PDB file of C-alpha atoms in Angstrom:
ATOM      1  CA  UNK A1418      -4.306  21.364  -7.432  1.00 49.00           C
ATOM      2  CA  UNK A1419      -6.277  21.879  -3.663  1.00 45.00           C
ATOM      3  CA  UNK A1420      -8.773  23.383  -6.356  1.00 42.00           C
ATOM      4  CA  UNK A1421      -8.781  20.576  -8.854  1.00 41.00           C
ATOM      5  CA  UNK A1422      -8.579  17.274  -6.546  1.00 42.00           C
ATOM      6  CA  UNK A1423     -11.344  18.617  -4.637  1.00 43.00           C
ATOM      7  CA  UNK A1424     -13.510  19.082  -7.928  1.00 38.00           C
ATOM      8  CA  UNK A1425     -12.616  15.757  -8.610  1.00 41.00           C
ATOM      9  CA  UNK A1426     -14.243  14.509  -5.220  1.00 46.00           C
ATOM     10  CA  UNK A1427     -17.001  16.576  -5.597  1.00 39.00           C
ATOM     11  CA  UNK A1428     -17.873  14.498  -9.389  1.00 38.00           C
ATOM     12  CA  UNK A1429     -17.098  11.603  -8.142  1.00 44.00           C
ATOM     13  CA  UNK A1430     -19.578  11.828  -5.419  1.00 39.00           C
ATOM     14  CA  UNK A1431     -21.889  13.057  -7.635  1.00 36.00           C
ATOM     15  CA  UNK A1432     -21.577  10.411 -10.497  1.00 38.00           C
ATOM     16  CA  UNK A1433     -21.552   7.375  -7.281  1.00 40.00           C
ATOM     17  CA  UNK A1434     -24.910   9.360  -6.207  1.00 39.00           C
ATOM     18  CA  UNK A1435     -27.013   9.845  -8.753  1.00 39.00           C
ATOM     19  CA  UNK A1436     -25.723   5.954  -9.867  1.00 37.00           C
ATOM     20  CA  UNK A1437     -27.206   5.039  -6.207  1.00 40.00           C
ATOM     21  CA  UNK A1438     -30.088   7.313  -6.321  1.00 39.00           C
ATOM     22  CA  UNK A1439     -31.228   5.431  -9.998  1.00 38.00           C
ATOM     23  CA  UNK A1440     -30.292   1.636  -9.842  1.00 36.00           C
ATOM     24  CA  UNK A1441     -30.905  -1.086  -6.366  1.00 35.00           C
ATOM     25  CA  UNK A1442     -27.538  -2.790  -5.079  1.00 42.00           C
ATOM     26  CA  UNK A1443     -28.647  -5.988  -7.799  1.00 40.00           C
ATOM     27  CA  UNK A1444     -28.107  -3.391 -11.089  1.00 42.00           C
ATOM     28  CA  UNK A1445     -25.096  -2.139  -9.188  1.00 47.00           C
ATOM     29  CA  UNK A1446     -22.775  -5.806  -9.873  1.00 50.00           C
ATOM     30  CA  UNK A1447     -24.214  -5.505 -13.222  1.00 57.00           C
ATOM     31  CA  UNK A1448     -22.769  -1.811 -13.670  1.00 62.00           C
ATOM     32  CA  UNK A1449     -19.661  -2.966 -12.556  1.00 62.00           C
ATOM     33  CA  UNK A1450     -19.497  -5.772 -15.039  1.00 69.00           C
ATOM     34  CA  UNK A1451     -20.966  -2.403 -17.702  1.00 74.00           C
ATOM     35  CA  UNK A1452     -17.818  -1.420 -16.940  1.00 71.00           C
ATOM     36  CA  UNK A1453     -15.535  -4.472 -17.087  1.00 70.00           C
ATOM     37  CA  UNK A1454     -17.400  -4.613 -20.508  1.00 76.00           C
ATOM     38  CA  UNK A1455     -16.731  -1.467 -21.841  1.00 80.00           C
ATOM     39  CA  UNK A1456     -12.841  -1.680 -20.017  1.00 80.00           C
ATOM     40  CA  UNK A1457     -12.546  -4.437 -22.344  1.00 75.00           C
ATOM     41  CA  UNK A1458     -13.339  -3.241 -25.472  1.00 81.00           C
ATOM     42  CA  UNK A1459     -11.041   0.602 -24.308  1.00 81.00           C
ATOM     43  CA  UNK A1460      -7.851  -1.607 -22.573  1.00 85.00           C
ATOM     44  CA  UNK A1461      -4.855   0.978 -23.122  1.00 88.00           C
ATOM     45  CA  UNK A1462      -2.916   2.383 -20.087  1.00 90.00           C
ATOM     46  CA  UNK A1463      -3.993   5.330 -20.322  1.00 91.00           C
ATOM     47  CA  UNK A1464      -8.252   3.479 -18.174  1.00 91.00           C
ATOM     48  CA  UNK A1465      -5.543   0.980 -16.525  1.00 92.00           C
ATOM     49  CA  UNK A1466      -5.212   4.350 -14.911  1.00 93.00           C
ATOM     50  CA  UNK A1467      -7.769   6.104 -14.268  1.00 93.00           C
ATOM     51  CA  UNK A1468      -9.475   2.946 -12.950  1.00 91.00           C
ATOM     52  CA  UNK A1469      -6.256   2.095 -10.265  1.00 92.00           C
ATOM     53  CA  UNK A1470      -6.807   5.488  -9.212  1.00 92.00           C
ATOM     54  CA  UNK A1471     -10.176   4.945  -8.762  1.00 90.00           C
ATOM     55  CA  UNK A1472      -9.804   1.442  -7.138  1.00 86.00           C
ATOM     56  CA  UNK A1473      -6.867   3.248  -4.681  1.00 88.00           C
ATOM     57  CA  UNK A1474      -9.144   6.559  -3.865  1.00 85.00           C
ATOM     58  CA  UNK A1475     -12.179   6.125  -1.463  1.00 80.00           C
ATOM     59  CA  UNK A1476     -15.202   4.944  -4.406  1.00 80.00           C
ATOM     60  CA  UNK A1477     -15.770   0.163  -3.575  1.00 73.00           C
ATOM     61  CA  UNK A1478     -13.765  -0.436  -7.423  1.00 78.00           C
ATOM     62  CA  UNK A1479     -12.389  -3.438  -7.212  1.00 79.00           C
ATOM     63  CA  UNK A1480      -8.254  -3.806  -9.289  1.00 80.00           C
ATOM     64  CA  UNK A1481      -8.922  -7.298 -10.221  1.00 80.00           C
ATOM     65  CA  UNK A1482     -10.633  -6.933 -12.840  1.00 83.00           C
ATOM     66  CA  UNK A1483      -8.311  -4.122 -14.143  1.00 87.00           C
ATOM     67  CA  UNK A1484      -4.331  -5.910 -13.749  1.00 88.00           C
ATOM     68  CA  UNK A1485      -5.204  -9.416 -14.163  1.00 85.00           C
ATOM     69  CA  UNK A1486      -7.205  -9.195 -18.314  1.00 84.00           C
ATOM     70  CA  UNK A1487      -4.601  -6.319 -18.990  1.00 86.00           C
ATOM     71  CA  UNK A1488      -1.507  -8.626 -17.782  1.00 85.00           C
ATOM     72  CA  UNK A1489      -3.525 -11.803 -20.005  1.00 82.00           C
ATOM     73  CA  UNK A1490      -4.045  -9.606 -22.784  1.00 83.00           C
ATOM     74  CA  UNK A1491      -0.862  -7.598 -23.062  1.00 83.00           C
ATOM     75  CA  UNK A1492      -0.022 -11.164 -24.571  1.00 77.00           C
ATOM     76  CA  UNK A1493      -1.556 -11.226 -27.195  1.00 79.00           C
ATOM     77  CA  UNK A1494      -0.493  -9.948 -31.020  1.00 78.00           C
ATOM     78  CA  UNK A1495      -2.596  -6.535 -32.466  1.00 78.00           C
ATOM     79  CA  UNK A1496      -4.137  -5.662 -29.070  1.00 79.00           C
ATOM     80  CA  UNK A1497      -3.104  -1.978 -27.925  1.00 80.00           C
ATOM     81  CA  UNK A1498      -0.531  -3.450 -24.640  1.00 82.00           C
ATOM     82  CA  UNK A1499       1.296  -5.972 -26.528  1.00 79.00           C
ATOM     83  CA  UNK A1500       3.109  -2.469 -27.290  1.00 81.00           C
ATOM     84  CA  UNK A1501       6.715  -4.368 -27.791  1.00 81.00           C
ATOM     85  CA  UNK A1502       7.934  -7.150 -28.168  1.00 81.00           C
ATOM     86  CA  UNK A1503       9.421  -8.567 -25.001  1.00 82.00           C
ATOM     87  CA  UNK A1504       5.586  -9.711 -23.053  1.00 81.00           C
ATOM     88  CA  UNK A1505       7.425  -9.552 -19.337  1.00 82.00           C
ATOM     89  CA  UNK A1506       8.447  -5.507 -20.860  1.00 86.00           C
ATOM     90  CA  UNK A1507       4.150  -5.068 -21.549  1.00 86.00           C
ATOM     91  CA  UNK A1508       4.382  -6.728 -18.195  1.00 87.00           C
ATOM     92  CA  UNK A1509       5.613  -4.392 -16.675  1.00 90.00           C
ATOM     93  CA  UNK A1510       4.284  -1.481 -18.484  1.00 92.00           C
ATOM     94  CA  UNK A1511       0.973  -2.183 -17.292  1.00 91.00           C
ATOM     95  CA  UNK A1512       2.436  -2.596 -14.056  1.00 93.00           C
ATOM     96  CA  UNK A1513       3.989   0.447 -13.770  1.00 94.00           C
ATOM     97  CA  UNK A1514       0.848   2.657 -15.145  1.00 94.00           C
ATOM     98  CA  UNK A1515      -1.605   0.449 -12.613  1.00 93.00           C
ATOM     99  CA  UNK A1516       0.884   2.144  -9.563  1.00 95.00           C
ATOM    100  CA  UNK A1517       0.893   5.818 -11.185  1.00 95.00           C
ATOM    101  CA  UNK A1518      -3.079   4.938 -10.559  1.00 94.00           C
ATOM    102  CA  UNK A1519      -2.976   3.973  -7.470  1.00 93.00           C
ATOM    103  CA  UNK A1520      -0.663   5.936  -6.024  1.00 95.00           C
ATOM    104  CA  UNK A1521      -2.721   8.728  -8.074  1.00 95.00           C
ATOM    105  CA  UNK A1522      -5.612   7.830  -6.348  1.00 93.00           C
ATOM    106  CA  UNK A1523      -3.619   7.100  -2.470  1.00 93.00           C
ATOM    107  CA  UNK A1524      -3.169  11.412  -2.982  1.00 94.00           C
ATOM    108  CA  UNK A1525      -6.129  12.251  -3.386  1.00 93.00           C
ATOM    109  CA  UNK A1526      -7.006  10.067   0.142  1.00 91.00           C
ATOM    110  CA  UNK A1527      -4.173  12.031   1.814  1.00 93.00           C
ATOM    111  CA  UNK A1528      -4.962  15.518   0.579  1.00 93.00           C
ATOM    112  CA  UNK A1529      -8.911  15.720   0.915  1.00 91.00           C
ATOM    113  CA  UNK A1530      -7.982  14.166   4.479  1.00 90.00           C
ATOM    114  CA  UNK A1531      -5.191  16.180   5.293  1.00 90.00           C
ATOM    115  CA  UNK A1532      -7.534  19.500   4.323  1.00 92.00           C
ATOM    116  CA  UNK A1533     -10.688  18.239   5.883  1.00 89.00           C
ATOM    117  CA  UNK A1534      -9.776  17.006   8.827  1.00 86.00           C
ATOM    118  CA  UNK A1535     -11.147  13.574  11.702  1.00 85.00           C
ATOM    119  CA  UNK A1536     -14.795  15.295  11.977  1.00 88.00           C
ATOM    120  CA  UNK A1537     -16.071  15.892   7.864  1.00 87.00           C
ATOM    121  CA  UNK A1538     -14.351  13.146   7.520  1.00 87.00           C
ATOM    122  CA  UNK A1539     -15.930  10.099   9.411  1.00 88.00           C
ATOM    123  CA  UNK A1540     -19.096  12.242   8.788  1.00 88.00           C
ATOM    124  CA  UNK A1541     -18.491  11.517   4.638  1.00 86.00           C
ATOM    125  CA  UNK A1542     -18.378   8.764   5.833  1.00 85.00           C
ATOM    126  CA  UNK A1543     -21.518   8.146   7.791  1.00 86.00           C
ATOM    127  CA  UNK A1544     -23.464  10.156   5.232  1.00 87.00           C
ATOM    128  CA  UNK A1545     -25.856   8.689   2.559  1.00 85.00           C
ATOM    129  CA  UNK A1546     -23.302   8.761  -0.475  1.00 83.00           C
ATOM    130  CA  UNK A1547     -20.318   7.561   2.456  1.00 82.00           C
ATOM    131  CA  UNK A1548     -21.881   4.993   2.940  1.00 82.00           C
ATOM    132  CA  UNK A1549     -22.560   3.904  -0.630  1.00 78.00           C
ATOM    133  CA  UNK A1550     -19.080   4.345  -2.038  1.00 76.00           C
ATOM    134  CA  UNK A1551     -19.121   0.916   1.720  1.00 75.00           C
ATOM    135  CA  UNK A1552     -17.734   3.951   3.410  1.00 81.00           C
ATOM    136  CA  UNK A1553     -18.373   3.456   7.476  1.00 83.00           C
ATOM    137  CA  UNK A1554     -16.907   5.816  11.068  1.00 85.00           C
ATOM    138  CA  UNK A1555     -15.980   1.615  12.248  1.00 87.00           C
ATOM    139  CA  UNK A1556     -14.038   1.042   9.068  1.00 84.00           C
ATOM    140  CA  UNK A1557     -11.629   4.437   9.100  1.00 85.00           C
ATOM    141  CA  UNK A1558     -11.050   3.912  12.575  1.00 86.00           C
ATOM    142  CA  UNK A1559     -10.188   0.644  11.978  1.00 84.00           C
ATOM    143  CA  UNK A1560      -7.219   1.479   9.252  1.00 84.00           C
ATOM    144  CA  UNK A1561      -6.602   4.827  11.804  1.00 84.00           C
ATOM    145  CA  UNK A1562      -5.967   2.489  14.707  1.00 85.00           C
ATOM    146  CA  UNK A1563      -4.203  -0.085  12.512  1.00 81.00           C
ATOM    147  CA  UNK A1564      -1.980   3.150  11.098  1.00 84.00           C
ATOM    148  CA  UNK A1565      -1.314   3.874  14.630  1.00 83.00           C
ATOM    149  CA  UNK A1566      -0.168   0.986  16.008  1.00 83.00           C
ATOM    150  CA  UNK A1567       2.258   0.113  12.625  1.00 78.00           C
ATOM    151  CA  UNK A1568       3.305   4.061  12.153  1.00 79.00           C
ATOM    152  CA  UNK A1569       4.672   5.494   8.380  1.00 79.00           C
ATOM    153  CA  UNK A1570       5.210   1.441   7.550  1.00 84.00           C
ATOM    154  CA  UNK A1571       1.322   1.593   7.130  1.00 83.00           C
ATOM    155  CA  UNK A1572       0.770   3.056   4.030  1.00 85.00           C
ATOM    156  CA  UNK A1573       3.625  -0.054   2.574  1.00 87.00           C
ATOM    157  CA  UNK A1574       1.454  -3.476   4.319  1.00 83.00           C
ATOM    158  CA  UNK A1575      -1.487  -1.425   4.176  1.00 80.00           C
ATOM    159  CA  UNK A1576      -1.872  -2.378   0.652  1.00 83.00           C
ATOM    160  CA  UNK A1577      -2.191  -5.429   0.062  1.00 79.00           C
ATOM    161  CA  UNK A1578      -4.375  -6.368   2.922  1.00 77.00           C
ATOM    162  CA  UNK A1579      -8.099  -6.402   1.802  1.00 70.00           C
ATOM    163  CA  UNK A1580     -10.025  -4.030   3.770  1.00 70.00           C
ATOM    164  CA  UNK A1581      -7.533  -1.514   4.364  1.00 76.00           C
ATOM    165  CA  UNK A1582      -6.114  -0.920   1.526  1.00 78.00           C
ATOM    166  CA  UNK A1583      -8.115   1.408   0.154  1.00 79.00           C
ATOM    167  CA  UNK A1584      -8.621   3.729   3.455  1.00 84.00           C
ATOM    168  CA  UNK A1585      -4.766   3.044   3.810  1.00 86.00           C
ATOM    169  CA  UNK A1586      -4.107   6.800   2.848  1.00 89.00           C
ATOM    170  CA  UNK A1587      -5.997   8.332   5.382  1.00 89.00           C
ATOM    171  CA  UNK A1588      -4.983   8.208   8.259  1.00 88.00           C
ATOM    172  CA  UNK A1589      -1.599   8.880   6.802  1.00 89.00           C
ATOM    173  CA  UNK A1590      -3.744  12.375   5.415  1.00 90.00           C
ATOM    174  CA  UNK A1591      -5.333  12.779   9.089  1.00 89.00           C
ATOM    175  CA  UNK A1592      -2.186  12.569  11.038  1.00 87.00           C
ATOM    176  CA  UNK A1593       0.322  14.854   8.002  1.00 88.00           C
ATOM    177  CA  UNK A1594       2.249  11.554   7.601  1.00 90.00           C
ATOM    178  CA  UNK A1595       5.972  13.168   5.607  1.00 91.00           C
ATOM    179  CA  UNK A1596       4.462  13.236   1.951  1.00 93.00           C
ATOM    180  CA  UNK A1597       7.636  11.865   0.551  1.00 93.00           C
ATOM    181  CA  UNK A1598       7.299   8.481   2.969  1.00 93.00           C
ATOM    182  CA  UNK A1599       4.646   8.315   2.597  1.00 93.00           C
ATOM    183  CA  UNK A1600       4.795   7.856  -1.954  1.00 94.00           C
ATOM    184  CA  UNK A1601       7.564   6.220  -1.390  1.00 94.00           C
ATOM    185  CA  UNK A1602       5.567   3.423   0.531  1.00 93.00           C
ATOM    186  CA  UNK A1603       2.884   2.847  -1.504  1.00 93.00           C
ATOM    187  CA  UNK A1604       4.004   2.687  -4.210  1.00 94.00           C
ATOM    188  CA  UNK A1605       6.362   0.085  -2.818  1.00 92.00           C
ATOM    189  CA  UNK A1606       3.006  -1.369  -1.299  1.00 90.00           C
ATOM    190  CA  UNK A1607       0.327  -0.711  -4.214  1.00 91.00           C
ATOM    191  CA  UNK A1608       3.664  -2.038  -6.453  1.00 92.00           C
ATOM    192  CA  UNK A1609       4.306  -5.514  -5.776  1.00 90.00           C
ATOM    193  CA  UNK A1610       0.488  -5.578  -5.514  1.00 89.00           C
ATOM    194  CA  UNK A1611       0.306  -5.707  -9.274  1.00 91.00           C
ATOM    195  CA  UNK A1612       3.276  -7.217  -9.562  1.00 90.00           C
ATOM    196  CA  UNK A1613       0.769 -10.145  -7.668  1.00 85.00           C
ATOM    197  CA  UNK A1614      -1.797  -9.256  -9.628  1.00 86.00           C
ATOM    198  CA  UNK A1615      -0.022  -9.802 -13.090  1.00 87.00           C
ATOM    199  CA  UNK A1616       1.169 -12.982 -12.565  1.00 84.00           C
ATOM    200  CA  UNK A1617      -2.282 -13.767 -10.978  1.00 81.00           C
ATOM    201  CA  UNK A1618      -3.974 -12.768 -14.987  1.00 80.00           C
ATOM    202  CA  UNK A1619      -1.050 -14.303 -16.527  1.00 77.00           C
ATOM    203  CA  UNK A1620      -1.359 -18.130 -14.641  1.00 77.00           C
ATOM    204  CA  UNK A1621      -5.243 -17.889 -14.841  1.00 69.00           C
ATOM    205  CA  UNK A1622      -5.196 -16.478 -18.282  1.00 63.00           C
ATOM    206  CA  UNK A1623      -7.473 -13.287 -17.086  1.00 53.00           C
ATOM    207  CA  UNK A1624     -10.541 -15.928 -16.045  1.00 58.00           C
ATOM    208  CA  UNK A1625     -11.903 -13.571 -13.445  1.00 57.00           C
ATOM    209  CA  UNK A1626     -13.237 -16.587 -11.195  1.00 59.00           C
ATOM    210  CA  UNK A1627      -9.645 -17.730 -11.260  1.00 56.00           C
ATOM    211  CA  UNK A1628      -8.661 -14.384 -10.294  1.00 56.00           C
ATOM    212  CA  UNK A1629     -11.375 -13.652  -7.850  1.00 57.00           C
ATOM    213  CA  UNK A1630     -10.864 -17.168  -5.812  1.00 58.00           C
ATOM    214  CA  UNK A1631      -7.339 -16.898  -5.963  1.00 59.00           C
ATOM    215  CA  UNK A1632      -6.305 -13.180  -5.989  1.00 58.00           C
ATOM    216  CA  UNK A1633      -7.486 -12.518  -1.602  1.00 61.00           C
ATOM    217  CA  UNK A1634      -5.856 -16.049  -0.355  1.00 63.00           C
ATOM    218  CA  UNK A1635      -2.555 -14.551  -2.271  1.00 60.00           C
ATOM    219  CA  UNK A1636      -2.579 -11.472  -0.026  1.00 59.00           C
ATOM    220  CA  UNK A1637      -2.256 -13.078   2.765  1.00 64.00           C
ATOM    221  CA  UNK A1638       0.671 -14.996   1.845  1.00 64.00           C
ATOM    222  CA  UNK A1639       3.123 -11.988   0.906  1.00 61.00           C
ATOM    223  CA  UNK A1640       1.686 -10.858   4.742  1.00 62.00           C
ATOM    224  CA  UNK A1641       2.898 -14.267   5.783  1.00 67.00           C
ATOM    225  CA  UNK A1642       5.581 -14.110   3.275  1.00 64.00           C
ATOM    226  CA  UNK A1643       6.697 -10.206   5.007  1.00 62.00           C
ATOM    227  CA  UNK A1644       6.175 -11.206   8.185  1.00 66.00           C
ATOM    228  CA  UNK A1645       8.683 -14.190   8.192  1.00 72.00           C
ATOM    229  CA  UNK A1646      11.744 -11.872   6.584  1.00 63.00           C
ATOM    230  CA  UNK A1647      10.209  -8.604   9.444  1.00 64.00           C
ATOM    231  CA  UNK A1648      10.959 -11.672  11.954  1.00 72.00           C
ATOM    232  CA  UNK A1649      13.333 -12.255  10.555  1.00 66.00           C
ATOM    233  CA  UNK A1650      16.187  -9.468  10.947  1.00 65.00           C
ATOM    234  CA  UNK A1651      13.745  -8.579  14.041  1.00 74.00           C
ATOM    235  CA  UNK A1652      16.332 -12.096  15.369  1.00 80.00           C
ATOM    236  CA  UNK A1653      18.680 -11.420  14.126  1.00 75.00           C
ATOM    237  CA  UNK A1654      19.158  -7.749  15.911  1.00 77.00           C
ATOM    238  CA  UNK A1655      18.416  -9.025  18.845  1.00 79.00           C
ATOM    239  CA  UNK A1656      20.606 -11.609  18.384  1.00 81.00           C
ATOM    240  CA  UNK A1657      23.663  -8.678  17.095  1.00 78.00           C
ATOM    241  CA  UNK A1658      22.670  -6.659  20.825  1.00 79.00           C
ATOM    242  CA  UNK A1659      22.810 -10.317  23.236  1.00 78.00           C
ATOM    243  CA  UNK A1660      26.171 -11.128  21.235  1.00 76.00           C
ATOM    244  CA  UNK A1661      27.890  -7.690  22.108  1.00 76.00           C
ATOM    245  CA  UNK A1662      26.158  -7.369  25.145  1.00 73.00           C
ATOM    246  CA  UNK A1663      27.778 -10.587  26.301  1.00 76.00           C
ATOM    247  CA  UNK A1664      31.095  -8.617  24.906  1.00 72.00           C
ATOM    248  CA  UNK A1665      30.711  -6.115  26.915  1.00 72.00           C
ATOM    249  CA  UNK A1666      29.810  -7.532  30.363  1.00 69.00           C
ATOM    250  CA  UNK A1667      32.509  -9.333  29.335  1.00 68.00           C
ATOM    251  CA  UNK A1668      35.469  -6.923  28.916  1.00 72.00           C
ATOM    252  CA  UNK A1669      33.807  -5.361  32.112  1.00 67.00           C
ATOM    253  CA  UNK A1670      34.677  -8.006  34.493  1.00 64.00           C
ATOM    254  CA  UNK A1671      38.139  -8.786  33.485  1.00 60.00           C
ATOM    255  CA  UNK A1672      39.761  -9.200  35.369  1.00 59.00           C
ATOM    256  CA  UNK A1673      43.150  -7.051  33.277  1.00 55.00           C
ATOM    257  CA  UNK A1674      40.447  -3.808  33.539  1.00 52.00           C
ATOM    258  CA  UNK A1675      39.046  -4.017  37.754  1.00 49.00           C
ATOM    259  CA  UNK A1676      42.094  -4.657  39.375  1.00 49.00           C
ATOM    260  CA  UNK A1677      45.148  -1.294  38.376  1.00 47.00           C
ATOM    261  CA  UNK A1678      48.394  -2.086  38.895  1.00 48.00           C
ATOM    262  CA  UNK A1679      51.093  -1.705  41.386  1.00 49.00           C
ATOM    263  CA  UNK A1680      52.678   1.323  40.818  1.00 52.00           C
ATOM    264  CA  UNK A1681      57.218   1.587  41.962  1.00 57.00           C
ATOM    265  CA  UNK A1682      57.244   4.132  44.589  1.00 58.00           C
ATOM    266  CA  UNK A1683      58.715   7.445  43.915  1.00 55.00           C
ATOM    267  CA  UNK A1684      61.394   8.472  45.494  1.00 58.00           C
ATOM    268  CA  UNK A1685      61.453  12.162  45.764  1.00 55.00           C
ATOM    269  CA  UNK A1686      64.459  12.072  48.236  1.00 56.00           C
ATOM    270  CA  UNK A1687      67.175  14.530  47.452  1.00 57.00           C
ATOM    271  CA  UNK A1688      70.796  12.876  47.405  1.00 55.00           C
ATOM    272  CA  UNK A1689      73.239  13.229  50.059  1.00 55.00           C
ATOM    273  CA  UNK A1690      75.700  15.812  48.436  1.00 50.00           C
TER     274      UNK A1690
END
């Protein structure tokens, strides 16, 4: 397994380096457009999984051009994604395979970070190839600081934050976070994000310009909603604890508990006969 992951990383880095040597930054945009065109012609659950795995790894690739168009195409009769008579079920399959791909990419980041260690990861981020992947030690440190401040739940919330989403798996690997919890929180975060993208694709009918316009605002709205939910439970727990503490204080100050009842003296005298 370790050899397979490392081989994947080497092939990915080599491919990225070759692209960078042949094209300029302007042409890099056309590469994304070419991938988008190829994806439109070869859209199926396998390509959704593969592209979302790339998006979730350290390679810069927008998830907005993968899930939203697929959610829209899933409603078109005769398409490769219109596999059932139920449109919601077709979209659910798009979200499911997109989430599986995101988990695969996150595992790659996690294992590479755990095996290579902090010095190698930071050195790679500042290398030429790392820069081509839009990485930097500052971005990795930002993700690591976020993880250290918020703990393991950051692998869930971080999947919803632009600029943190693809990198949050790296500090989890560096800190050797429990793999089961890592998968659980990654599944939740990636699943929610893919549901949002699928809804966005349905609403905008797969139009890329509208998707790009509203995806950032939606991610902020989701984070705000999650913050409200967390704040509600925090306040509820604090009020409950304060109520219990007040009751305990009242009981401790009650006269029935501070003064012992006077007991009658015991007559130990032996009666005369």
